[in-house]
Structures are given as structure tokens and as C-alpha cells.
mmCIF file of C-alpha atoms in Angstrom:
data_model
loop_
_atom_site.group_PDB
_atom_site.id
_atom_site.type_symbol
_atom_site.label_atom_id
_atom_site.label_comp_id
_atom_site.label_asym_id
_atom_site.label_seq_id
_atom_site.Cartn_x
_atom_site.Cartn_y
_atom_site.Cartn_z
ATOM 1 C CA MET A 1386 0.290 -0.116 0.082
ATOM 2 C CA PRO A 1387 1.018 3.377 -1.304
ATOM 3 C CA THR A 1388 2.612 5.913 2.484
ATOM 4 C CA SER A 1389 3.481 8.875 0.705
ATOM 5 C CA SER A 1390 0.309 11.293 0.125
ATOM 6 C CA THR A 1391 1.709 12.627 -2.916
ATOM 7 C CA MET A 1392 -0.558 12.035 -6.210
ATOM 8 C CA HIS A 1393 2.070 10.123 -8.499
ATOM 9 C CA PRO A 1394 3.161 11.916 -12.257
ATOM 10 C CA PHE A 1395 1.987 8.454 -13.628
ATOM 11 C CA GLY A 1396 -1.667 8.191 -13.312
ATOM 12 C CA ASP A 1397 -2.570 8.950 -16.639
ATOM 13 C CA TRP A 1398 -0.319 7.431 -18.159
ATOM 14 C CA PRO A 1399 -1.538 4.893 -21.050
ATOM 15 C CA ARG A 1400 -1.268 1.156 -20.114
ATOM 16 C CA PRO A 1401 0.019 -1.382 -20.466
ATOM 17 C CA LEU A 1402 2.906 0.399 -17.917
ATOM 18 C CA ALA A 1403 6.863 -1.846 -17.219
ATOM 19 C CA PHE A 1404 8.962 -1.193 -14.999
ATOM 20 C CA ALA A 1405 12.510 -1.998 -17.235
ATOM 21 C CA LEU A 1406 15.215 -3.131 -14.873
ATOM 22 C CA SER A 1407 19.224 -2.236 -16.243
ATOM 23 C CA GLY A 1408 21.897 -4.340 -15.576
ATOM 24 C CA GLY A 1409 25.563 -3.296 -13.587
ATOM 25 C CA GLY A 1410 26.153 -6.057 -10.759
ATOM 26 C CA ALA A 1411 27.020 -4.505 -8.034
ATOM 27 C CA PHE A 1412 25.208 -1.009 -9.081
ATOM 28 C CA GLY A 1413 21.875 -3.151 -9.237
ATOM 29 C CA SER A 1414 21.365 -2.160 -4.990
ATOM 30 C CA VAL A 1415 20.376 1.119 -6.547
ATOM 31 C CA HIS A 1416 16.808 -0.183 -8.024
ATOM 32 C CA VAL A 1417 15.633 -1.278 -4.069
ATOM 33 C CA GLY A 1418 15.745 2.051 -3.427
ATOM 34 C CA MET A 1419 14.165 3.185 -6.736
ATOM 35 C CA LEU A 1420 11.172 0.494 -6.263
ATOM 36 C CA ARG A 1421 10.823 1.386 -2.951
ATOM 37 C CA ALA A 1422 10.101 5.076 -3.664
ATOM 38 C CA LEU A 1423 7.659 4.003 -6.502
ATOM 39 C CA LEU A 1424 5.864 1.284 -4.486
ATOM 40 C CA GLU A 1425 5.332 3.368 -1.459
ATOM 41 C CA ARG A 1426 3.241 6.272 -4.349
ATOM 42 C CA GLY A 1427 1.610 3.621 -5.846
ATOM 43 C CA VAL A 1428 3.429 3.375 -8.523
ATOM 44 C CA ARG A 1429 3.067 -0.404 -9.394
ATOM 45 C CA PRO A 1430 3.952 -2.628 -13.371
ATOM 46 C CA ASP A 1431 1.752 -4.112 -15.184
ATOM 47 C CA LEU A 1432 4.768 -6.011 -16.419
ATOM 48 C CA VAL A 1433 8.238 -6.244 -16.224
ATOM 49 C CA VAL A 1434 11.225 -6.107 -18.588
ATOM 50 C CA GLY A 1435 14.888 -7.064 -16.184
ATOM 51 C CA THR A 1436 18.602 -7.458 -17.812
ATOM 52 C CA SER A 1437 21.021 -8.771 -15.759
ATOM 53 C CA VAL A 1438 20.937 -8.367 -12.199
ATOM 54 C CA GLY A 1439 17.869 -6.075 -13.469
ATOM 55 C CA ALA A 1440 16.652 -9.680 -14.548
ATOM 56 C CA LEU A 1441 16.680 -11.228 -11.165
ATOM 57 C CA HIS A 1442 15.462 -7.718 -9.235
ATOM 58 C CA GLY A 1443 12.090 -8.515 -12.495
ATOM 59 C CA ALA A 1444 11.552 -11.370 -11.221
ATOM 60 C CA LEU A 1445 11.048 -11.044 -7.903
ATOM 61 C CA LEU A 1446 9.010 -8.453 -8.957
ATOM 62 C CA ALA A 1447 6.848 -9.823 -10.978
ATOM 63 C CA GLU A 1448 6.698 -12.780 -8.489
ATOM 64 C CA ASP A 1449 5.233 -10.525 -5.878
ATOM 65 C CA VAL A 1450 4.871 -6.995 -6.362
ATOM 66 C CA ASP A 1451 3.825 -6.264 -2.550
ATOM 67 C CA GLY A 1452 6.975 -8.055 -0.630
ATOM 68 C CA ALA A 1453 9.578 -7.161 -3.896
ATOM 69 C CA VAL A 1454 11.256 -4.764 -1.966
ATOM 70 C CA GLU A 1455 12.022 -6.296 1.412
ATOM 71 C CA ARG A 1456 13.254 -9.769 -0.475
ATOM 72 C CA LEU A 1457 15.482 -7.176 -2.448
ATOM 73 C CA ASP A 1458 16.877 -5.345 0.488
ATOM 74 C CA TRP A 1459 17.892 -8.546 2.772
ATOM 75 C CA LEU A 1460 18.902 -9.996 -0.402
ATOM 76 C CA TRP A 1461 21.909 -7.128 -1.226
ATOM 77 C CA ARG A 1462 22.485 -6.835 2.988
ATOM 78 C CA GLY A 1463 23.925 -10.062 2.441
ATOM 79 C CA MET A 1464 25.632 -9.867 -0.803
ATOM 80 C CA ASP A 1465 29.185 -9.730 -1.489
ATOM 81 C CA ARG A 1466 32.166 -11.017 -4.103
ATOM 82 C CA ARG A 1467 32.656 -14.244 -2.477
ATOM 83 C CA ALA A 1468 28.458 -14.940 -3.049
ATOM 84 C CA LEU A 1469 28.980 -14.965 -6.404
ATOM 85 C CA PHE A 1470 32.586 -16.138 -7.084
ATOM 86 C CA GLY A 1471 33.935 -18.137 -3.991
ATOM 87 C CA GLY A 1472 37.366 -18.085 -2.888
ATOM 88 C CA ARG A 1473 40.420 -18.309 -4.002
ATOM 89 C CA ILE A 1474 40.004 -21.569 -4.724
ATOM 90 C CA THR A 1475 37.177 -21.693 -6.008
ATOM 91 C CA LEU A 1476 38.002 -19.191 -8.196
ATOM 92 C CA ALA A 1477 40.890 -20.391 -9.594
ATOM 93 C CA LYS A 1478 39.188 -23.975 -10.342
ATOM 94 C CA SER A 1479 36.327 -22.310 -12.547
ATOM 95 C CA LEU A 1480 39.355 -20.068 -14.555
ATOM 96 C CA VAL A 1481 40.495 -23.778 -15.399
ATOM 97 C CA ARG A 1482 37.249 -25.146 -15.998
ATOM 98 C CA THR A 1483 35.403 -23.081 -18.064
ATOM 99 C CA ARG A 1484 37.502 -19.562 -18.573
ATOM 100 C CA THR A 1485 35.676 -17.788 -16.969
ATOM 101 C CA MET A 1486 35.494 -16.163 -13.150
ATOM 102 C CA SER A 1487 32.867 -18.244 -12.030
ATOM 103 C CA ASP A 1488 31.084 -21.478 -13.465
ATOM 104 C CA HIS A 1489 26.683 -21.013 -12.509
ATOM 105 C CA ARG A 1490 26.489 -22.520 -9.087
ATOM 106 C CA ARG A 1491 26.819 -20.156 -6.596
ATOM 107 C CA LEU A 1492 24.654 -17.387 -8.335
ATOM 108 C CA ASP A 1493 21.620 -20.890 -9.260
ATOM 109 C CA ALA A 1494 21.947 -20.817 -5.638
ATOM 110 C CA LEU A 1495 21.585 -17.426 -5.129
ATOM 111 C CA ILE A 1496 18.581 -17.309 -7.219
ATOM 112 C CA ARG A 1497 16.848 -20.499 -5.798
ATOM 113 C CA ALA A 1498 17.493 -18.851 -2.436
ATOM 114 C CA HIS A 1499 15.495 -15.559 -3.249
ATOM 115 C CA LEU A 1500 13.517 -16.509 -6.202
ATOM 116 C CA HIS A 1501 10.224 -18.893 -5.817
ATOM 117 C CA ALA A 1502 9.210 -19.544 -9.289
ATOM 118 C CA GLU A 1503 10.238 -22.387 -11.221
ATOM 119 C CA ARG A 1504 8.167 -20.959 -14.539
ATOM 120 C CA PHE A 1505 7.975 -17.400 -15.834
ATOM 121 C CA GLU A 1506 4.085 -18.936 -15.949
ATOM 122 C CA ASP A 1507 4.347 -18.738 -12.082
ATOM 123 C CA LEU A 1508 4.505 -15.413 -11.729
ATOM 124 C CA ASP A 1509 1.723 -12.786 -11.316
ATOM 125 C CA LEU A 1510 2.782 -10.285 -13.651
ATOM 126 C CA PRO A 1511 3.898 -10.900 -17.035
ATOM 127 C CA PHE A 1512 7.928 -10.402 -16.893
ATOM 128 C CA ALA A 1513 10.636 -11.259 -18.879
ATOM 129 C CA ALA A 1514 14.832 -11.317 -19.444
ATOM 130 C CA VAL A 1515 16.919 -9.622 -22.025
ATOM 131 C CA VAL A 1516 19.617 -11.885 -23.172
ATOM 132 C CA THR A 1517 22.387 -11.511 -25.974
ATOM 133 C CA ASP A 1518 22.781 -14.220 -28.653
ATOM 134 C CA ALA A 1519 26.020 -15.236 -28.240
ATOM 135 C CA LEU A 1520 26.608 -15.510 -32.400
ATOM 136 C CA SER A 1521 24.958 -12.475 -33.713
ATOM 137 C CA GLY A 1522 25.144 -10.045 -30.842
ATOM 138 C CA GLU A 1523 21.297 -9.253 -31.198
ATOM 139 C CA PRO A 1524 19.084 -8.929 -28.074
ATOM 140 C CA ASP A 1525 15.885 -11.249 -27.082
ATOM 141 C CA LEU A 1526 14.031 -11.987 -24.996
ATOM 142 C CA VAL A 1527 13.078 -14.622 -22.693
ATOM 143 C CA GLN A 1528 9.513 -14.938 -21.219
ATOM 144 C CA ASN A 1529 8.387 -18.242 -21.197
ATOM 145 C CA GLY A 1530 9.874 -22.087 -19.547
ATOM 146 C CA ALA A 1531 12.208 -22.549 -17.051
ATOM 147 C CA VAL A 1532 12.754 -19.176 -14.779
ATOM 148 C CA ARG A 1533 16.293 -19.907 -13.740
ATOM 149 C CA PRO A 1534 17.768 -20.327 -16.800
ATOM 150 C CA ALA A 1535 16.494 -17.112 -18.455
ATOM 151 C CA LEU A 1536 18.206 -15.462 -15.447
ATOM 152 C CA LEU A 1537 21.933 -16.856 -15.568
ATOM 153 C CA ALA A 1538 21.610 -15.982 -19.573
ATOM 154 C CA SER A 1539 21.083 -12.636 -18.696
ATOM 155 C CA ALA A 1540 23.384 -12.099 -16.062
ATOM 156 C CA ALA A 1541 26.058 -13.765 -18.082
ATOM 157 C CA VAL A 1542 28.661 -11.619 -18.529
ATOM 158 C CA PRO A 1543 31.181 -13.060 -20.519
ATOM 159 C CA GLY A 1544 34.723 -13.597 -18.953
ATOM 160 C CA ILE A 1545 32.574 -13.333 -15.466
ATOM 161 C CA PHE A 1546 30.210 -16.776 -16.258
ATOM 162 C CA PRO A 1547 29.519 -18.849 -18.896
ATOM 163 C CA PRO A 1548 27.309 -18.694 -22.202
ATOM 164 C CA VAL A 1549 24.120 -20.707 -21.370
ATOM 165 C CA GLU A 1550 22.315 -22.533 -23.968
ATOM 166 C CA ILE A 1551 18.338 -22.036 -23.918
ATOM 167 C CA GLU A 1552 16.498 -24.630 -26.181
ATOM 168 C CA GLY A 1553 19.578 -24.791 -28.855
ATOM 169 C CA ARG A 1554 21.005 -21.344 -28.381
ATOM 170 C CA LEU A 1555 23.697 -19.894 -26.534
ATOM 171 C CA TYR A 1556 23.163 -16.466 -24.518
ATOM 172 C CA ILE A 1557 25.352 -14.010 -22.691
ATOM 173 C CA ASP A 1558 24.212 -11.072 -20.534
ATOM 174 C CA GLY A 1559 21.457 -8.950 -22.554
ATOM 175 C CA GLY A 1560 23.423 -5.760 -20.859
ATOM 176 C CA VAL A 1561 25.872 -6.802 -24.226
ATOM 177 C CA SER A 1562 23.257 -5.359 -26.572
ATOM 178 C CA ALA A 1563 20.588 -3.717 -23.737
ATOM 179 C CA ASN A 1564 21.241 -2.872 -20.358
ATOM 180 C CA VAL A 1565 18.423 -0.252 -20.265
ATOM 181 C CA PRO A 1566 15.684 -2.447 -22.000
ATOM 182 C CA ILE A 1567 12.944 0.493 -23.064
ATOM 183 C CA ARG A 1568 12.935 -0.975 -26.275
ATOM 184 C CA GLN A 1569 11.889 -4.587 -25.256
ATOM 185 C CA ALA A 1570 10.064 -3.597 -22.875
ATOM 186 C CA ILE A 1571 7.981 -1.982 -25.408
ATOM 187 C CA SER A 1572 8.390 -4.931 -27.974
ATOM 188 C CA PHE A 1573 6.843 -6.903 -25.027
ATOM 189 C CA GLY A 1574 3.712 -4.954 -25.453
ATOM 190 C CA ALA A 1575 4.265 -1.969 -23.121
ATOM 191 C CA ALA A 1576 2.548 1.160 -23.615
ATOM 192 C CA SER A 1577 4.568 3.416 -21.344
ATOM 193 C CA VAL A 1578 7.902 2.815 -19.896
ATOM 194 C CA ILE A 1579 9.401 3.510 -16.370
ATOM 195 C CA ALA A 1580 13.196 3.031 -16.843
ATOM 196 C CA LEU A 1581 15.223 2.118 -13.521
ATOM 197 C CA ASP A 1582 18.736 2.600 -14.635
ATOM 198 C CA ALA A 1583 21.256 1.473 -11.861
ATOM 199 C CA THR A 1584 24.568 2.612 -13.791
ATOM 200 C CA PRO A 1585 26.251 6.277 -13.157
ATOM 201 C CA VAL A 1586 24.589 9.045 -14.955
ATOM 202 C CA ALA A 1587 28.017 11.288 -14.268
ATOM 203 C CA PHE A 1588 31.519 10.605 -15.051
ATOM 204 C CA SER A 1589 34.538 10.903 -13.650
ATOM 205 C CA SER A 1590 36.424 14.538 -14.346
ATOM 206 C CA SER A 1591 39.684 13.447 -14.451
ATOM 207 C CA ARG A 1592 41.534 11.224 -17.601
ATOM 208 C CA PRO A 1593 41.110 7.560 -16.794
ATOM 209 C CA ARG A 1594 45.160 6.621 -16.417
ATOM 210 C CA SER A 1595 44.968 2.419 -16.266
ATOM 211 C CA PHE A 1596 44.378 -0.080 -19.121
ATOM 212 C CA SER A 1597 41.060 -1.506 -16.501
ATOM 213 C CA GLY A 1598 39.896 2.224 -15.589
ATOM 214 C CA GLY A 1599 39.872 3.405 -19.624
ATOM 215 C CA LEU A 1600 37.675 0.041 -20.099
ATOM 216 C CA ILE A 1601 35.115 0.886 -17.016
ATOM 217 C CA HIS A 1602 34.865 4.173 -18.556
ATOM 218 C CA SER A 1603 34.561 3.015 -22.539
ATOM 219 C CA MET A 1604 31.737 0.497 -21.493
ATOM 220 C CA SER A 1605 30.268 3.233 -19.631
ATOM 221 C CA LEU A 1606 29.675 5.919 -22.429
ATOM 222 C CA MET A 1607 28.991 3.060 -24.728
ATOM 223 C CA LEU A 1608 25.825 2.230 -22.246
ATOM 224 C CA ARG A 1609 25.042 5.698 -21.573
ATOM 225 C CA ASN A 1610 24.583 6.327 -25.319
ATOM 226 C CA GLN A 1611 22.621 2.967 -26.060
ATOM 227 C CA ARG A 1612 20.466 4.317 -23.687
ATOM 228 C CA SER A 1613 20.094 8.088 -24.882
ATOM 229 C CA ASN A 1614 19.460 6.054 -27.819
ATOM 230 C CA ALA A 1615 16.952 4.260 -27.374
ATOM 231 C CA VAL A 1616 15.007 7.568 -25.284
ATOM 232 C CA GLU A 1617 15.769 9.601 -28.327
ATOM 233 C CA GLU A 1618 14.030 7.197 -30.579
ATOM 234 C CA LEU A 1619 10.938 6.163 -28.885
ATOM 235 C CA ALA A 1620 10.090 9.452 -26.748
ATOM 236 C CA HIS A 1621 7.593 10.837 -29.131
ATOM 237 C CA ARG A 1622 5.678 8.047 -29.462
ATOM 238 C CA TYR A 1623 6.001 6.267 -25.903
ATOM 239 C CA ARG A 1624 5.619 7.794 -22.528
ATOM 240 C CA ILE A 1625 9.127 6.987 -21.032
ATOM 241 C CA ALA A 1626 10.549 8.019 -18.077
ATOM 242 C CA VAL A 1627 14.222 6.995 -16.731
ATOM 243 C CA MET A 1628 14.308 6.645 -12.753
ATOM 244 C CA PRO A 1629 18.204 8.733 -11.804
ATOM 245 C CA SER A 1630 20.941 7.309 -10.650
ATOM 246 C CA PRO A 1631 23.208 8.067 -7.709
ATOM 247 C CA THR A 1632 25.639 5.069 -8.361
ATOM 248 C CA PRO A 1633 29.479 7.285 -8.329
ATOM 249 C CA PRO A 1634 31.388 6.778 -11.455
ATOM 250 C CA ASP A 1635 34.293 5.349 -9.122
ATOM 251 C CA LEU A 1636 32.934 2.491 -7.817
ATOM 252 C CA GLY A 1637 33.044 -0.966 -9.739
ATOM 253 C CA SER A 1638 31.092 -3.270 -10.918
ATOM 254 C CA PHE A 1639 31.707 -5.556 -8.126
ATOM 255 C CA ASN A 1640 32.190 -3.825 -5.767
ATOM 256 C CA PHE A 1641 29.528 -4.552 -3.101
ATOM 257 C CA ASP A 1642 31.400 -2.012 0.071
ATOM 258 C CA ARG A 1643 29.009 0.903 -0.603
ATOM 259 C CA THR A 1644 25.469 -0.925 -0.902
ATOM 260 C CA ASP A 1645 23.934 0.156 2.296
ATOM 261 C CA GLU A 1646 24.978 3.427 0.820
ATOM 262 C CA LEU A 1647 23.230 3.234 -2.361
ATOM 263 C CA LEU A 1648 20.031 1.735 -0.849
ATOM 264 C CA GLN A 1649 19.709 4.567 1.144
ATOM 265 C CA SER A 1650 20.996 7.808 -1.928
ATOM 266 C CA SER A 1651 18.473 5.974 -4.705
ATOM 267 C CA HIS A 1652 15.416 5.963 -2.442
ATOM 268 C CA ALA A 1653 16.281 9.217 -1.072
ATOM 269 C CA ALA A 1654 17.265 10.724 -4.371
ATOM 270 C CA SER A 1655 13.864 8.468 -6.636
ATOM 271 C CA SER A 1656 11.100 10.117 -3.242
ATOM 272 C CA ALA A 1657 12.580 13.944 -4.240
ATOM 273 C CA VAL A 1658 12.303 13.250 -8.264
ATOM 274 C CA LEU A 1659 9.476 11.588 -7.606
ATOM 275 C CA ASP A 1660 7.602 14.314 -5.743
ATOM 276 C CA GLU A 1661 9.131 17.273 -8.040
ATOM 277 C CA TRP A 1662 7.479 15.334 -11.287
ATOM 278 C CA SER A 1663 4.091 14.973 -9.018
ATOM 279 C CA VAL A 1664 4.335 18.784 -8.817
ATOM 280 C CA ASN A 1665 5.623 19.672 -12.471
ATOM 281 C CA SER A 1666 4.320 16.658 -14.201
ATOM 282 C CA ASP A 1667 4.802 19.149 -17.805
ATOM 283 C CA ARG A 1668 8.489 17.804 -17.090
ATOM 284 C CA LEU A 1669 7.929 13.909 -17.778
#
């Protein structure tokens, strides 16, 4: 039930209304604050589309809208690198066996611990996970059958997790082709989209001085341009809102040290902008 008396600005938006949740690894904790602020104001999706970590969040949301935020908060407060990759010995074995940092066993166990639904048909809301065809590089939507393989495929970051086979096709992380799945939400049937993008909006003011820093910066630019292009292309035909992300530019996508900070700052930023939009709905 809503806990805020503020009227939300999406009441007259065309339905179905989709929540499109981005990828982002450790940035994903930002989604929790965004969802909390939206649901407090009575903003509820009719359907959900998610990429990578956003696919896991989207599945939990589609399974239980009212309980999703607390379940996700609990998940993130127990999240760290060890939960995904194990210790050094486990990491070394995985590198030898799969040439990636981790096989899917730990991530699969994490999904099993938090998601009860076995199949898409068991979810309360229509939900689709974004994956990328490992050969063509094109995005695809998995929206029926077993849920866990779709979530594992959507999060199969190259070099981190191995590809996942679904119905004879190999898939990798959905963020490679559609990190903020606005287009995919519309193709799934949405008339309006609220995008929950957890990736940093701002970038470091100084030039990256390391190879890894340069790579992260380049990836961030690519993802931001990917989202901007989708919004620019579709905004004249569909109602689209992008929630503000407080994710700092210097945070690595597998750095879980600032989770509590992100949980709080994302809720504060989302609450502030939703209240502003409620007063100045012409800004949407």
C-alpha cells in the first residue's frame, strides 16, 4: 500500500506500464531504493522487463510486487564477491574449468534462495528477461519456460560467467545488447515505460590512467549512449521516464562495499524526483 500522500505523476499514462530494470552488477542495489520510492507512491507495473541483475530483480518483482522490496533489501545486505565467486581456490578451479571467473552454481543457488517460482507462468505479472545471442549479438527476450536458466543467461557477463544454452541457442549477458531494456519493454507490450537505470549518470572528471579504468569508462559511455539513443528514438511515440541514478562514477561494478549507501541514496533521490514530477508533471 502507498505510504505517501503525494499523487504520483504517472496516473494518466497509457497502460500497460512497464518497469525496465537495467544491468549493472553491484550497481543493482540502486534498483531497491528506486522500487521502494515508486511503490510507496502507488506506482505499480503491469509488466516487467529486466537485464542481468535487473532480470533477477524483475523476476522477484513479478512474483510478489508487495513483498519484493523487502526481499531485495535482504538479498543485497548479504551480497558480496564471495557469494558470487567463492574463495581463491573456487575461483582458480573455475578459471581452469570454464575459463571464466565463476561457473553458475553460486549464482544459481542465490536465485534459488530468493525466487520461489520455477517457471515464468508461475509469476503474478508478465515478465521477460533480456539475453544476448552469443553468435549474432542481437538481444532476445525469454518470457516462458524455466525462469532460472533465463536469469543465468541474462547475467552471463563474458569472462565472468559462461554462456547459457536455452533451446539450442547460446546466450550471454543481456547488457551487451540492451542494458536498459526500453525497446524490449515496448516490444513486450508496454505503452509506457519507467526505466530503472542503475549505472552511473556522471563520469569521472579526470582521464582514466589505467587499462581497467579506461575499459570501465569506455563501457560506461557505451551503455549511456545505448540508453540515450533508445529514449531519443521512442520518446515521441511512448511515455518514457528514467529514474535518477546516484551510482558514483568511481565504483566498480563488482564492488559491494557501498551497498548500504546506495540503498539509501537511491531511495532519497528517487523520492525527491517523484515528488518534483508530481508537482511539475509537465517535465515528464
